[in-house]
Each structure stands twice: as C-alpha cells, then as structure tokens.
Amino acid sequence: TIARTLTEGSWLDDATAAQQPGTIPVVLGKGIARRLKVGPGDEVSFVGQAADGSIAAELFTVAGIIESGSQELDATTALVPINAARELLVMGGRAHRLIGRVTELTEVDLVGDGVTLGEGSVFLPWREVTPSLYNTIESDRAGLWIFLVILMAVTALGVANTMMMVVLERTREFGVMMALGTSPRRVVAMVLAEAAWLSAVSVVAGIILGTIFNMLTWKWGIPVGPEPITYGGVEMSVMRAANTLDALIIAPLLIMVSGIAAGVLPAMRAARLRPAEALRAD
C-alpha cells in the first residue's frame, strides 16, 4: 500500500518508464526529503558499501515523495528500482531480505516453525518487524477486557434490578408458597433459575445478532472515512469484524455468569421472607 502514500511527483513504475537515459529515479520519505531539502526533479547522491566490499556510489533523480504517516518509515525510506539496487550493491540475483504475507495472524508462527535458514539468516515474525503495531494491538486487547468488565457490571446491575422488582412484586406469592411448606432453598433456586433464564435468552439473542452483523461487516467492511488512516504504522481503509471463540463462547459465558450471580441477592431476600408478613404485603 506504500504507493498510495505518494504526495508529490510520480511512483517508480511511471518514473522508470519516463526517465531520461543515465538517470535513476528514487522515491524518498518525507522526512529524508525535508532534511536534504529536495523535491521531485532534484538530484541526490548515495554512497555506501556493496555486497563485495567495494564502494557503492550513484546519482539519483528524485521522482516522488511519500508520506505514510509513520515517522520512522518516512525518515528512513528511499526506494529505487530493484535492478538499479542490485547493480549498485553488487547483489546479482540475491536478496538480503525476503518478506512473506499470510492471510491469518495465527499462520505466522506456523510459517516460522517450518522455515529452515542458512547460517547468518534469521526469521522475524511480524511482531518484531513492526513492534509499534504489535504494542498497539495488545493495548487495544487490554482495553477490550476492561470494556468487558464494565459490560458485565452493567449486566449484573440490570439483572439485579429486574430480579429485585420481581421479588418485591411477588412478595405475597412467595409468602403463600412458604406458608404451604416451600423451603427457603427452593425459593432461592427458583429465583436463580429465573435469573439464569433471563440471562440465557439475552445472551443467545446477542450472539445471533452479533454473528449476523459480523458476517456482514466481514464481507463488505466498514469504511474508516473518506481517507485511509494509519494505525500503528499500517494503513487501513476498511475495518472488518470476525467471529472468534472469545466472542462466541467465553465472553457470553462470563456475561451469563455475572447475570446469574446478580440474582443471588434478590433470591436471598425472597428466602428470608416471613410468610405472615409477606401475606400482609400490598
């Protein structure tokens, strides 16, 4: 996606096709261009060391400027046609880095386990190549668990309020039941069963609606706005939701447990009712 971050001039493919004999195009990050005080059409020089130990020196013509949104990338990136780089650095058909892409993050570790590298080579997973993105994702996950705790608390308060109203409105009913010999333990079980039923119906409805919504957003995506945004050094134009084990099983179970736990206090209140007082209640 880096080609879409071009803000001035032209990309390498267009510049290479239109270049004058003896000139080699280069696309610079905005940070480098600012330090060198150059723009499209200006000439810059490069001096370094080739793979065989010789001095690598060349003149390049600035074709374009990129602004990715990542300070690190914009301050350290200079892109040239690969054939020009191979010739300049005496690389031939070799490469100093191979970059692979996978469709699922869970596949990264599997790929690393199956890679056999020669001496002096190392496999780096994405979390080490882009640590800022990894840290951003981990922070977002931590925030998600905090949100889940808040959601569980809201659920518990809602269920507790509902069940407390149920106990208050059915005080005389509980009084009749206890006068006929219903044990306090059975009353507690009945109130908790009603809380469990209320929580289960709500959780199942939420899972069904959430799964459908996630499937729709996975197919079409949610646009982030008229322009792509940069998040942790990576550009995104759409967001897609996914149905995961945590979302479909673990989180709903936690919410359901919190709802049942919220029914304990109303159930204990119902179990402590005295039949004579409950029968006189309005």
PDB file of C-alpha atoms in Angstrom, residues 24-121:
ATOM      1  CA  ILE A  24      17.836   6.591 -11.999  1.00  0.00           C
ATOM      2  CA  PRO A  25      14.625   7.581 -10.162  1.00  0.00           C
ATOM      3  CA  VAL A  26      14.274   7.455  -6.384  1.00  0.00           C
ATOM      4  CA  VAL A  27      11.225   7.951  -4.172  1.00  0.00           C
ATOM      5  CA  LEU A  28      12.064   9.473  -0.790  1.00  0.00           C
ATOM      6  CA  GLY A  29      10.246   9.538   2.519  1.00  0.00           C
ATOM      7  CA  LYS A  30       9.076  12.989   3.534  1.00  0.00           C
ATOM      8  CA  GLY A  31      11.499  13.062   6.477  1.00  0.00           C
ATOM      9  CA  ILE A  32      14.551  12.398   4.299  1.00  0.00           C
ATOM     10  CA  ALA A  33      13.384  14.889   1.660  1.00  0.00           C
ATOM     11  CA  ARG A  34      12.923  17.558   4.337  1.00  0.00           C
ATOM     12  CA  ARG A  35      16.422  17.010   5.759  1.00  0.00           C
ATOM     13  CA  LEU A  36      18.017  17.056   2.302  1.00  0.00           C
ATOM     14  CA  LYS A  37      15.811  19.992   1.196  1.00  0.00           C
ATOM     15  CA  VAL A  38      14.943  18.305  -2.096  1.00  0.00           C
ATOM     16  CA  GLY A  39      11.804  17.674  -4.135  1.00  0.00           C
ATOM     17  CA  PRO A  40      10.764  15.977  -7.380  1.00  0.00           C
ATOM     18  CA  GLY A  41      13.285  16.658 -10.126  1.00  0.00           C
ATOM     19  CA  ASP A  42      16.230  17.330  -7.785  1.00  0.00           C
ATOM     20  CA  GLU A  43      19.358  15.181  -7.821  1.00  0.00           C
ATOM     21  CA  VAL A  44      20.695  13.309  -4.786  1.00  0.00           C
ATOM     22  CA  SER A  45      23.778  11.147  -4.321  1.00  0.00           C
ATOM     23  CA  PHE A  46      24.199   7.859  -2.469  1.00  0.00           C
ATOM     24  CA  VAL A  47      27.455   6.477  -1.081  1.00  0.00           C
ATOM     25  CA  GLY A  48      27.644   3.142   0.731  1.00  0.00           C
ATOM     26  CA  GLN A  49      29.201  -0.306   0.656  1.00  0.00           C
ATOM     27  CA  ALA A  50      28.347  -3.042  -1.836  1.00  0.00           C
ATOM     28  CA  ALA A  51      27.980  -6.724  -1.003  1.00  0.00           C
ATOM     29  CA  ASP A  52      31.501  -7.474  -2.244  1.00  0.00           C
ATOM     30  CA  GLY A  53      33.054  -4.811  -0.011  1.00  0.00           C
ATOM     31  CA  SER A  54      33.532  -2.210  -2.740  1.00  0.00           C
ATOM     32  CA  ILE A  55      32.261   1.350  -2.563  1.00  0.00           C
ATOM     33  CA  ALA A  56      28.752   1.809  -3.922  1.00  0.00           C
ATOM     34  CA  ALA A  57      28.102   5.318  -5.267  1.00  0.00           C
ATOM     35  CA  GLU A  58      25.399   6.623  -7.584  1.00  0.00           C
ATOM     36  CA  LEU A  59      23.385   9.725  -8.502  1.00  0.00           C
ATOM     37  CA  PHE A  60      19.572   9.539  -8.396  1.00  0.00           C
ATOM     38  CA  THR A  61      16.826  11.869  -9.548  1.00  0.00           C
ATOM     39  CA  VAL A  62      14.008  12.383  -7.062  1.00  0.00           C
ATOM     40  CA  ALA A  63      10.817  11.107  -8.703  1.00  0.00           C
ATOM     41  CA  GLY A  64       8.398  11.469  -5.806  1.00  0.00           C
ATOM     42  CA  ILE A  65       7.820  11.973  -2.075  1.00  0.00           C
ATOM     43  CA  ILE A  66       5.837   9.617   0.179  1.00  0.00           C
ATOM     44  CA  GLU A  67       4.151  10.434   3.481  1.00  0.00           C
ATOM     45  CA  SER A  68       2.972   7.190   5.099  1.00  0.00           C
ATOM     46  CA  GLY A  69       2.002   8.635   8.477  1.00  0.00           C
ATOM     47  CA  SER A  70       4.774   6.652  10.179  1.00  0.00           C
ATOM     48  CA  GLN A  71       7.620   8.921  11.260  1.00  0.00           C
ATOM     49  CA  GLU A  72      10.095   6.039  11.327  1.00  0.00           C
ATOM     50  CA  LEU A  73       9.247   4.956   7.781  1.00  0.00           C
ATOM     51  CA  ASP A  74       9.230   8.468   6.329  1.00  0.00           C
ATOM     52  CA  ALA A  75      12.573   9.273   7.953  1.00  0.00           C
ATOM     53  CA  THR A  76      14.437   6.181   6.725  1.00  0.00           C
ATOM     54  CA  THR A  77      12.974   5.179   3.353  1.00  0.00           C
ATOM     55  CA  ALA A  78      14.493   5.643  -0.089  1.00  0.00           C
ATOM     56  CA  LEU A  79      13.019   3.445  -2.836  1.00  0.00           C
ATOM     57  CA  VAL A  80      14.727   2.718  -6.168  1.00  0.00           C
ATOM     58  CA  PRO A  81      14.035   0.198  -8.968  1.00  0.00           C
ATOM     59  CA  ILE A  82      15.217  -3.261  -7.898  1.00  0.00           C
ATOM     60  CA  ASN A  83      17.513  -3.772 -10.880  1.00  0.00           C
ATOM     61  CA  ALA A  84      19.278  -0.484 -10.103  1.00  0.00           C
ATOM     62  CA  ALA A  85      19.695  -1.528  -6.453  1.00  0.00           C
ATOM     63  CA  ARG A  86      21.083  -4.948  -7.426  1.00  0.00           C
ATOM     64  CA  GLU A  87      23.622  -3.390  -9.757  1.00  0.00           C
ATOM     65  CA  LEU A  88      24.608  -0.658  -7.287  1.00  0.00           C
ATOM     66  CA  LEU A  89      25.083  -3.069  -4.353  1.00  0.00           C
ATOM     67  CA  VAL A  90      26.547  -5.908  -6.496  1.00  0.00           C
ATOM     68  CA  MET A  91      23.799  -8.262  -5.374  1.00  0.00           C
ATOM     69  CA  GLY A  92      23.176 -10.048  -8.658  1.00  0.00           C
ATOM     70  CA  GLY A  93      20.124 -12.269  -8.235  1.00  0.00           C
ATOM     71  CA  ARG A  94      20.484 -12.462  -4.461  1.00  0.00           C
ATOM     72  CA  ALA A  95      18.407 -10.744  -1.772  1.00  0.00           C
ATOM     73  CA  HIS A  96      19.234  -9.600   1.759  1.00  0.00           C
ATOM     74  CA  ARG A  97      15.632  -9.915   2.947  1.00  0.00           C
ATOM     75  CA  LEU A  98      12.586 -11.953   1.955  1.00  0.00           C
ATOM     76  CA  ILE A  99       9.166 -10.772   3.121  1.00  0.00           C
ATOM     77  CA  GLY A 100       6.160 -13.102   3.182  1.00  0.00           C
ATOM     78  CA  ARG A 101       2.464 -12.412   3.669  1.00  0.00           C
ATOM     79  CA  VAL A 102      -0.133 -14.676   5.277  1.00  0.00           C
ATOM     80  CA  THR A 103      -3.901 -14.308   5.402  1.00  0.00           C
ATOM     81  CA  GLU A 104      -4.270 -15.102   9.118  1.00  0.00           C
ATOM     82  CA  LEU A 105      -2.124 -13.925  12.052  1.00  0.00           C
ATOM     83  CA  THR A 106      -2.253 -17.440  13.531  1.00  0.00           C
ATOM     84  CA  GLU A 107      -0.344 -18.739  10.492  1.00  0.00           C
ATOM     85  CA  VAL A 108       2.741 -16.614  11.219  1.00  0.00           C
ATOM     86  CA  ASP A 109       4.144 -18.879  13.933  1.00  0.00           C
ATOM     87  CA  LEU A 110       3.409 -21.961  11.821  1.00  0.00           C
ATOM     88  CA  VAL A 111       5.373 -20.482   8.924  1.00  0.00           C
ATOM     89  CA  GLY A 112       8.284 -19.679  11.256  1.00  0.00           C
ATOM     90  CA  ASP A 113       8.385 -23.240  12.578  1.00  0.00           C
ATOM     91  CA  GLY A 114       8.633 -24.615   9.048  1.00  0.00           C
ATOM     92  CA  VAL A 115      11.378 -22.280   7.782  1.00  0.00           C
ATOM     93  CA  THR A 116      14.938 -23.617   7.511  1.00  0.00           C
ATOM     94  CA  LEU A 117      17.504 -20.841   7.177  1.00  0.00           C
ATOM     95  CA  GLY A 118      21.172 -20.873   6.377  1.00  0.00           C
ATOM     96  CA  GLU A 119      23.913 -19.627   8.676  1.00  0.00           C
ATOM     97  CA  GLY A 120      23.674 -15.921   9.374  1.00  0.00           C
ATOM     98  CA  SER A 121      19.973 -15.696   8.471  1.00  0.00           C
TER      99      SER A 121
END
